[in-house]
mmCIF file of C-alpha atoms and ligand atoms in Angstrom:
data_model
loop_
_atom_site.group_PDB
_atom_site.id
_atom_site.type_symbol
_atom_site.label_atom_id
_atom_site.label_comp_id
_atom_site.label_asym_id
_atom_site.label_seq_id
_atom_site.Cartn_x
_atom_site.Cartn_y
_atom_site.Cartn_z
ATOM 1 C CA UNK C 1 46.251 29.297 -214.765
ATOM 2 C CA UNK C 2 47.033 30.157 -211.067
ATOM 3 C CA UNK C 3 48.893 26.547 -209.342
ATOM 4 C CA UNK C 4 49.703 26.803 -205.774
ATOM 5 C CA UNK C 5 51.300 24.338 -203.112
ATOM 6 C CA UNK C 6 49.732 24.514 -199.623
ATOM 7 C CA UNK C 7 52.822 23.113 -197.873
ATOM 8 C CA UNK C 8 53.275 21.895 -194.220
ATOM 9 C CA UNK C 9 54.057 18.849 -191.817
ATOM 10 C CA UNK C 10 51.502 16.103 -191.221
ATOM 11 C CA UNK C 11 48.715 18.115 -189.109
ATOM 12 C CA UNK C 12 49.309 22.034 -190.033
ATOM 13 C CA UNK C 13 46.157 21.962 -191.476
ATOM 14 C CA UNK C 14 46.483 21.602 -195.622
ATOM 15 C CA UNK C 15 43.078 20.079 -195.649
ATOM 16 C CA UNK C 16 41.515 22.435 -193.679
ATOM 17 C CA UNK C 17 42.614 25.016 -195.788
ATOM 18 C CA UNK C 18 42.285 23.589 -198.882
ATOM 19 C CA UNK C 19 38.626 23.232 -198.414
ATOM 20 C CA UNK C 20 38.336 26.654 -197.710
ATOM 21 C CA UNK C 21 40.393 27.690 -200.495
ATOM 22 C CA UNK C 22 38.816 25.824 -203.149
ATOM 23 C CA UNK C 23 35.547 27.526 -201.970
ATOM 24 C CA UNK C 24 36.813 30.699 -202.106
ATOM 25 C CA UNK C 25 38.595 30.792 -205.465
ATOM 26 C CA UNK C 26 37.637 27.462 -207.118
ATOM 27 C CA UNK C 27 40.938 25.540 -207.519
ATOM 28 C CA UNK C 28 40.784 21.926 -208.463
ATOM 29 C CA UNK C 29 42.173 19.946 -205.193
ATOM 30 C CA UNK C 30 44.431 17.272 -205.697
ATOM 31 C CA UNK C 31 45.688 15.837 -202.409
ATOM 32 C CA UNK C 32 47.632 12.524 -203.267
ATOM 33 C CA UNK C 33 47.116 11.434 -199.290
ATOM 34 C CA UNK C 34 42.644 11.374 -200.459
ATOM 35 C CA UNK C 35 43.351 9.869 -203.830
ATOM 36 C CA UNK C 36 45.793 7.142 -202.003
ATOM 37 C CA UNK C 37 43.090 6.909 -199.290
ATOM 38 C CA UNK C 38 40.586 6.079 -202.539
ATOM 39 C CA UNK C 39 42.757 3.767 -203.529
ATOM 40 C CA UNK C 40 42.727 2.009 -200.605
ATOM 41 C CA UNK C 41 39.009 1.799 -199.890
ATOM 42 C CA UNK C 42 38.761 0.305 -203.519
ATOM 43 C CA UNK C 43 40.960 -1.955 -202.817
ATOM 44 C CA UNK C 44 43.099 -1.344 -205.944
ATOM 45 C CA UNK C 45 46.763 -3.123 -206.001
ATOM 46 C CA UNK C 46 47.480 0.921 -205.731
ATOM 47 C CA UNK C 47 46.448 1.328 -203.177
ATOM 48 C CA UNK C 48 47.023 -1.947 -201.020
ATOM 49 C CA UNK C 49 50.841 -1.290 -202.013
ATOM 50 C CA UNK C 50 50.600 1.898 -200.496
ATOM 51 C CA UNK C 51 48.952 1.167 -197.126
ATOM 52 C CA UNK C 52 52.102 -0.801 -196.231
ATOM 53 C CA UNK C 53 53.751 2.066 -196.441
ATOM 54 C CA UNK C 54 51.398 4.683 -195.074
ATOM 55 C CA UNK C 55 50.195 2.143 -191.881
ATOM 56 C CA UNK C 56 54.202 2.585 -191.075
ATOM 57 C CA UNK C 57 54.066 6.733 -191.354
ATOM 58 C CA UNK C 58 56.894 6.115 -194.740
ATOM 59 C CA UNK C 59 56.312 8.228 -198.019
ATOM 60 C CA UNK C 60 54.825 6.034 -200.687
ATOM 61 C CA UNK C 61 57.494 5.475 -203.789
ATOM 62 C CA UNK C 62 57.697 8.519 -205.768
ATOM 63 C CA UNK C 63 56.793 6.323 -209.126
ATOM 64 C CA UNK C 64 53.187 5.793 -207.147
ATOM 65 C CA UNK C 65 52.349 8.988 -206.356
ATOM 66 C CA UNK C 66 53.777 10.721 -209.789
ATOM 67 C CA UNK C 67 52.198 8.708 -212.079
ATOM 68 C CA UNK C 68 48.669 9.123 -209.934
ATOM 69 C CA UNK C 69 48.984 13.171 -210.325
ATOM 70 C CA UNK C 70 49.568 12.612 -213.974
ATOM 71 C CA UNK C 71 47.072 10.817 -214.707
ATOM 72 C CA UNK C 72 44.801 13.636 -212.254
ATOM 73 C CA UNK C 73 46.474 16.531 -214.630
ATOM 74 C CA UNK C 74 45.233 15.109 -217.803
ATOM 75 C CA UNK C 75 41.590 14.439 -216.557
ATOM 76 C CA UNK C 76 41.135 17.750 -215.244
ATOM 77 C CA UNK C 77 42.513 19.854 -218.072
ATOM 78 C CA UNK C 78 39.687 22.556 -218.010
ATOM 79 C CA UNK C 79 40.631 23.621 -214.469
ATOM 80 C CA UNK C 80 41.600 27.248 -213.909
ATOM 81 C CA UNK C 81 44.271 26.010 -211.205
ATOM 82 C CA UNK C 82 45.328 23.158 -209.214
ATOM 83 C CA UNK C 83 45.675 23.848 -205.323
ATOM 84 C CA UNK C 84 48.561 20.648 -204.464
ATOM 85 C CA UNK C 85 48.039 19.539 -201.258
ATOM 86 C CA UNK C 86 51.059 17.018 -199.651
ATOM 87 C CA UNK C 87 52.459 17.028 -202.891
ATOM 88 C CA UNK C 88 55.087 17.696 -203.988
ATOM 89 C CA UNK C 89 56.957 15.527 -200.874
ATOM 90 C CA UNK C 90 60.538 14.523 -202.207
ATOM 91 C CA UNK C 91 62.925 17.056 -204.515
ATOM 92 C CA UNK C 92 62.519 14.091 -207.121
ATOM 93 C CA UNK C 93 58.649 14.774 -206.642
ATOM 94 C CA UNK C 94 58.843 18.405 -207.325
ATOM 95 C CA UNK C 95 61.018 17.673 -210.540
ATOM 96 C CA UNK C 96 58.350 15.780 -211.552
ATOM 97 C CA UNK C 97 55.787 18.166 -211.449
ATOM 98 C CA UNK C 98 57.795 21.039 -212.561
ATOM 99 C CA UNK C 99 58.003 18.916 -215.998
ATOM 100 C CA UNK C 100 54.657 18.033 -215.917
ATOM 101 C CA UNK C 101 52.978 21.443 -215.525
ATOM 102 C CA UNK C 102 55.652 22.659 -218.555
ATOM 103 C CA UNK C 103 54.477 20.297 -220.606
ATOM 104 C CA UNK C 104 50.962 21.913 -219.964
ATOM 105 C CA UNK C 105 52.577 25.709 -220.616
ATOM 106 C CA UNK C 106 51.936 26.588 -216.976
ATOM 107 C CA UNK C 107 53.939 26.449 -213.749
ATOM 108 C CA UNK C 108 53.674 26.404 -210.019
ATOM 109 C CA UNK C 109 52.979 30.449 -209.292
ATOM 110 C CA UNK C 110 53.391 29.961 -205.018
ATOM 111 C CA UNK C 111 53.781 27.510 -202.383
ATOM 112 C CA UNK C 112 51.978 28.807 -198.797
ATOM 113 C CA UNK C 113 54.056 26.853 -196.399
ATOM 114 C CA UNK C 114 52.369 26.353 -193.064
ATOM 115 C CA UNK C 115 54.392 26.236 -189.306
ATOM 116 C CA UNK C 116 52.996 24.857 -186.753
ATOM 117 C CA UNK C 117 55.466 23.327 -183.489
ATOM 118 C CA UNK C 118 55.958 19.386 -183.296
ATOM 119 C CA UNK C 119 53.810 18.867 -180.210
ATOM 120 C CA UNK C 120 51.215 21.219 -181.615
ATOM 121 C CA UNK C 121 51.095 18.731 -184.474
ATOM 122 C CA UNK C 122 51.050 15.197 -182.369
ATOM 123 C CA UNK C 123 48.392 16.622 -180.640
ATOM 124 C CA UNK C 124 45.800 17.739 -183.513
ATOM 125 C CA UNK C 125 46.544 14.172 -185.055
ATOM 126 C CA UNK C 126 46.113 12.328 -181.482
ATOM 127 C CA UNK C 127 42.899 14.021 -180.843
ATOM 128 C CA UNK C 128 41.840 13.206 -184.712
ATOM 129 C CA UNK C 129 42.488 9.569 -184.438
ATOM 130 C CA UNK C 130 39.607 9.263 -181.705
ATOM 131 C CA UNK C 131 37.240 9.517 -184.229
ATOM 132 C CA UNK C 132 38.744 9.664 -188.132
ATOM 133 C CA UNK C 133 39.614 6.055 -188.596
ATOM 134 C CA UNK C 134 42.748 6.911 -190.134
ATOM 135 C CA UNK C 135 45.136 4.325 -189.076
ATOM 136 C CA UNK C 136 48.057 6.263 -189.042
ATOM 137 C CA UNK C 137 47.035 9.204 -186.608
ATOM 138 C CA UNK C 138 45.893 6.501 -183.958
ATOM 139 C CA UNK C 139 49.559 5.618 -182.703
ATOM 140 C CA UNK C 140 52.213 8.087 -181.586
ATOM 141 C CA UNK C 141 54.701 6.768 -182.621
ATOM 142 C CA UNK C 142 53.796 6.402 -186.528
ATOM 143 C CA UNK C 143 52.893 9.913 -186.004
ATOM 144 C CA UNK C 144 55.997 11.319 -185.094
ATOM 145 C CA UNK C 145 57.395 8.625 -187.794
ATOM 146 C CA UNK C 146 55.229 10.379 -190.546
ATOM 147 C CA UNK C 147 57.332 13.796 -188.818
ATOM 148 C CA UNK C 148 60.539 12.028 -189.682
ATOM 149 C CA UNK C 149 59.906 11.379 -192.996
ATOM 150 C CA UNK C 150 58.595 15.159 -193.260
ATOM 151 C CA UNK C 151 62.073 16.756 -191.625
ATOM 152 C CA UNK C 152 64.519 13.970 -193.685
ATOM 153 C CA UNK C 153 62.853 14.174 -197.119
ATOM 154 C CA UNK C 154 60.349 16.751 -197.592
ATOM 155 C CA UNK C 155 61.513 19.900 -196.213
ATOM 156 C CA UNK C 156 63.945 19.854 -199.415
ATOM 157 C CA UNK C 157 61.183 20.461 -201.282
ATOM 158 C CA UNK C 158 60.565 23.699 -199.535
ATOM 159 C CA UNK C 159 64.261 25.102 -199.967
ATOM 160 C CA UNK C 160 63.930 23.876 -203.685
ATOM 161 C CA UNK C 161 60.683 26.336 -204.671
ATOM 162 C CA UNK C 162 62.741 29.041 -202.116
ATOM 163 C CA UNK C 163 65.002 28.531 -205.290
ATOM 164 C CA UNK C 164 62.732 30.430 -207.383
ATOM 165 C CA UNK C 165 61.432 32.587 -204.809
ATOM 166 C CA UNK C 166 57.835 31.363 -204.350
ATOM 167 C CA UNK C 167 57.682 30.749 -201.018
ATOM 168 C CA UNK C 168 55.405 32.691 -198.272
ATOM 169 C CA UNK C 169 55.743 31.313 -195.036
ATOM 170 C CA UNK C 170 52.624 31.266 -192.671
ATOM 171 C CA UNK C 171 52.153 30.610 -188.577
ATOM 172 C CA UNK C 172 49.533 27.717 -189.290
ATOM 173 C CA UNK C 173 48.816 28.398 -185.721
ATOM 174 C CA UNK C 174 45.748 30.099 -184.410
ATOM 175 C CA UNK C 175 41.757 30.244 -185.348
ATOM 176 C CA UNK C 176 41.418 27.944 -188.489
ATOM 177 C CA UNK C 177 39.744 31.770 -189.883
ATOM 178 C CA UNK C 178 42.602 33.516 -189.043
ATOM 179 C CA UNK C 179 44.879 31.444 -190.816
ATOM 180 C CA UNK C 180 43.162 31.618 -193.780
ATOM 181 C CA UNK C 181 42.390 34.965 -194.066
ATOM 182 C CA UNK C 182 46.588 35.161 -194.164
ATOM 183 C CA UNK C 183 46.242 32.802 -197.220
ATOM 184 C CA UNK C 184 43.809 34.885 -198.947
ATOM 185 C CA UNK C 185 45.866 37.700 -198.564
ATOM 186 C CA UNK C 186 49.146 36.745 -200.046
ATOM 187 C CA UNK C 187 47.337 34.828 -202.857
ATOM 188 C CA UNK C 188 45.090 38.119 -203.719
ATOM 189 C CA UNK C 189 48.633 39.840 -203.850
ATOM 190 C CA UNK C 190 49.860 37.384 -206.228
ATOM 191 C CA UNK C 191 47.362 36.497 -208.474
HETATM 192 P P1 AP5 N 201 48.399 12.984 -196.125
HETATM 193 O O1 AP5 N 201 47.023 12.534 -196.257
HETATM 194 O O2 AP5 N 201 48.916 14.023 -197.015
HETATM 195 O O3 AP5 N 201 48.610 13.372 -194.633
HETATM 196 P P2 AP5 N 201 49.643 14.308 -193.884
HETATM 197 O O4 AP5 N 201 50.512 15.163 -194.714
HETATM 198 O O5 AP5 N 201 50.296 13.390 -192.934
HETATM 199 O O6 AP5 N 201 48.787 15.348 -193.207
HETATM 200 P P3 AP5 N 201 47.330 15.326 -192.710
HETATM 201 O O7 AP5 N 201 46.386 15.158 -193.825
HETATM 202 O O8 AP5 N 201 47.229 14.377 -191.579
HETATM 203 O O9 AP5 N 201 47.285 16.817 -192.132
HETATM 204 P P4 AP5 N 201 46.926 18.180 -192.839
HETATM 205 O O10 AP5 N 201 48.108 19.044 -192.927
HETATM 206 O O11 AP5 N 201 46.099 17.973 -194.049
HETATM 207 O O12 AP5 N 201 46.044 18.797 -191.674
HETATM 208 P P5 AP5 N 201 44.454 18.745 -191.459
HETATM 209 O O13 AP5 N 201 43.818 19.911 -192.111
HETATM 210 O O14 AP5 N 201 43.944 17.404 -191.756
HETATM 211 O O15 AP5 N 201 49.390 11.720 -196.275
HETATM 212 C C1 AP5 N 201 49.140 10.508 -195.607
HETATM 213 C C2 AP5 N 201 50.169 9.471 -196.036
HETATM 214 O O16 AP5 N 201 50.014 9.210 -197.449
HETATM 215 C C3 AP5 N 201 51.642 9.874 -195.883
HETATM 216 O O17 AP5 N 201 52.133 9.602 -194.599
HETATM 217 C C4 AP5 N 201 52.310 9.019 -196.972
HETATM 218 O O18 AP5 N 201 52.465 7.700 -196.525
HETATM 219 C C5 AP5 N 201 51.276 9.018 -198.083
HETATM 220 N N1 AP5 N 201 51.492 10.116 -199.053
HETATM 221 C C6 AP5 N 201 50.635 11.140 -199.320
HETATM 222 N N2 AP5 N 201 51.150 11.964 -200.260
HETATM 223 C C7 AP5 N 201 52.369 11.446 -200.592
HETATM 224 C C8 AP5 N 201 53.396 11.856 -201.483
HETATM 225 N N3 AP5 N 201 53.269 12.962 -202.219
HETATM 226 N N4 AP5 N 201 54.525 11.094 -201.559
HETATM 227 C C9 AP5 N 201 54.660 9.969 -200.834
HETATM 228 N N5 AP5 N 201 53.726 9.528 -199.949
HETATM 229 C C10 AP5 N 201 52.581 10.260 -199.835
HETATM 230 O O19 AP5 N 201 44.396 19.034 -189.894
HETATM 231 C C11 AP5 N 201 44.846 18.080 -188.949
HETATM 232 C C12 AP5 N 201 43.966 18.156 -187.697
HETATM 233 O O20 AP5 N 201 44.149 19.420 -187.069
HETATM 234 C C13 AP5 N 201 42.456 18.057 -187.994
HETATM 235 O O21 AP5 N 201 41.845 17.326 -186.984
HETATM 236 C C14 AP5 N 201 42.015 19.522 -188.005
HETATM 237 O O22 AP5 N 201 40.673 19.659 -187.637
HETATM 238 C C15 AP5 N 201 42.946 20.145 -186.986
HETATM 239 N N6 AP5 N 201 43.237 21.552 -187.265
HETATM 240 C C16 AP5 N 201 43.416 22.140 -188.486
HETATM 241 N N7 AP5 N 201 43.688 23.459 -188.357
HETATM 242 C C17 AP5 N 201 43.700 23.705 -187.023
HETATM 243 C C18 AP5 N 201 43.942 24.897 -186.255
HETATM 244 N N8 AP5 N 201 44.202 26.078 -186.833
HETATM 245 N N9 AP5 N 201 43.883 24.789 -184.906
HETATM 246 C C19 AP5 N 201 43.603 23.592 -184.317
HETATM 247 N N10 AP5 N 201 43.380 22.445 -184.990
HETATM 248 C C20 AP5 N 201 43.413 22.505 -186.328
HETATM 249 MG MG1 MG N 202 45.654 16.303 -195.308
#
């Protein structure tokens, strides 16, 4: 099994990639922001907890979020390799998953972290809020809140996988084809 984390700041493009990446090598995508957004649309007690916090730009309790990407491992247990897309968020959140994928004899093999510039970022989700009904990429200011949370709890996350030497750093900057043709390339190198 090959796991990766496509890491990055709310708008450097983890779903863009993913897409692409899941094409290209077949990965099964679990991004907890969709399955929260599913949650949400069912109306589940899930997920109406968790659009108090998400309407606001907060992270949703780790407890939430952990216990829906357990419950995501164990129904996909014939995949060949789960692509984890804004998740982990929190060191506790990592932990988590660390334990989880042992308990499964695998482990994460390399977290892509994407860089893209603040007002690069506020502008992508601006100009997406015209037309994605997302409610938090309509207002600027719960998108530079959702920024906040990013720099105050989730960039530990990054220096924790740095740890173990699994990071590759990428500009997340430039043709959406470009960019991932630098994601192919270190993941070829490392498979
Ligand atoms: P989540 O759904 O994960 O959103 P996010 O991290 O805020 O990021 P986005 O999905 O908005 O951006 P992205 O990096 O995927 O970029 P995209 O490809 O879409 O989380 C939403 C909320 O759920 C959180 O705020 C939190 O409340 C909660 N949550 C989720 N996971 C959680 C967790 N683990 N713990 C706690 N809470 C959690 O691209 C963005 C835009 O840019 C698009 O319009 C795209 O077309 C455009 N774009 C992409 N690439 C380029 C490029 N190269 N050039 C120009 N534009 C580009
Ligand atoms: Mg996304």
């Amino acid at each position: 099994m090959f796991n990766l984390i496509l890491f990055g700041p709310p708008g450097s493009g983890k779903g863009t990639q993913s897409e692409k990446l899941i094409a290209k090598y077949g990965f099964k995508h679990l991004s907890t922001g969709d399955l929260l957004r599913h949650e949400i649309a069912n109306e589940t007690p899930l997920g109406m907890e968790a659009k108090n916090f998400m309407d606001k730009g907060q992270l949703v309790p780790d407890e939430v979020v952990i216990g829906m990407i357990s419950s995501a491992l164990d129904n996909s247990a014939d995949a060949k390799g789960f692509l984890f897309d804004g998740f982990p968020r929190t060191a506790a959140q990592a932990e988590a998953l660390d334990k989880l994928l042992e308990l499964k004899k695998t482990n994460i093999a390399l977290m892509l972290a994407l860089e893209v510039t603040e007002e690069e970022l506020v502008k992508r989700l601006l100009k997406r809020g015209q037309t994605s009904g997302r409610s938090d990429d309509t207002n600027e200011k719960v998108i530079r809140a959702r920024i906040t949370e990013y720099q105050n709890k989730t960039t530990a996350v990054g220096d924790y996988y740095k740890t173990f030497d699994k990071v590759s750093i990428v500009k997340g900057e430039g043709t959406v084809d470009g960019i991932f043709n630098s994601l192919s390339e270190i993941i070829d190198k490392r498979m």
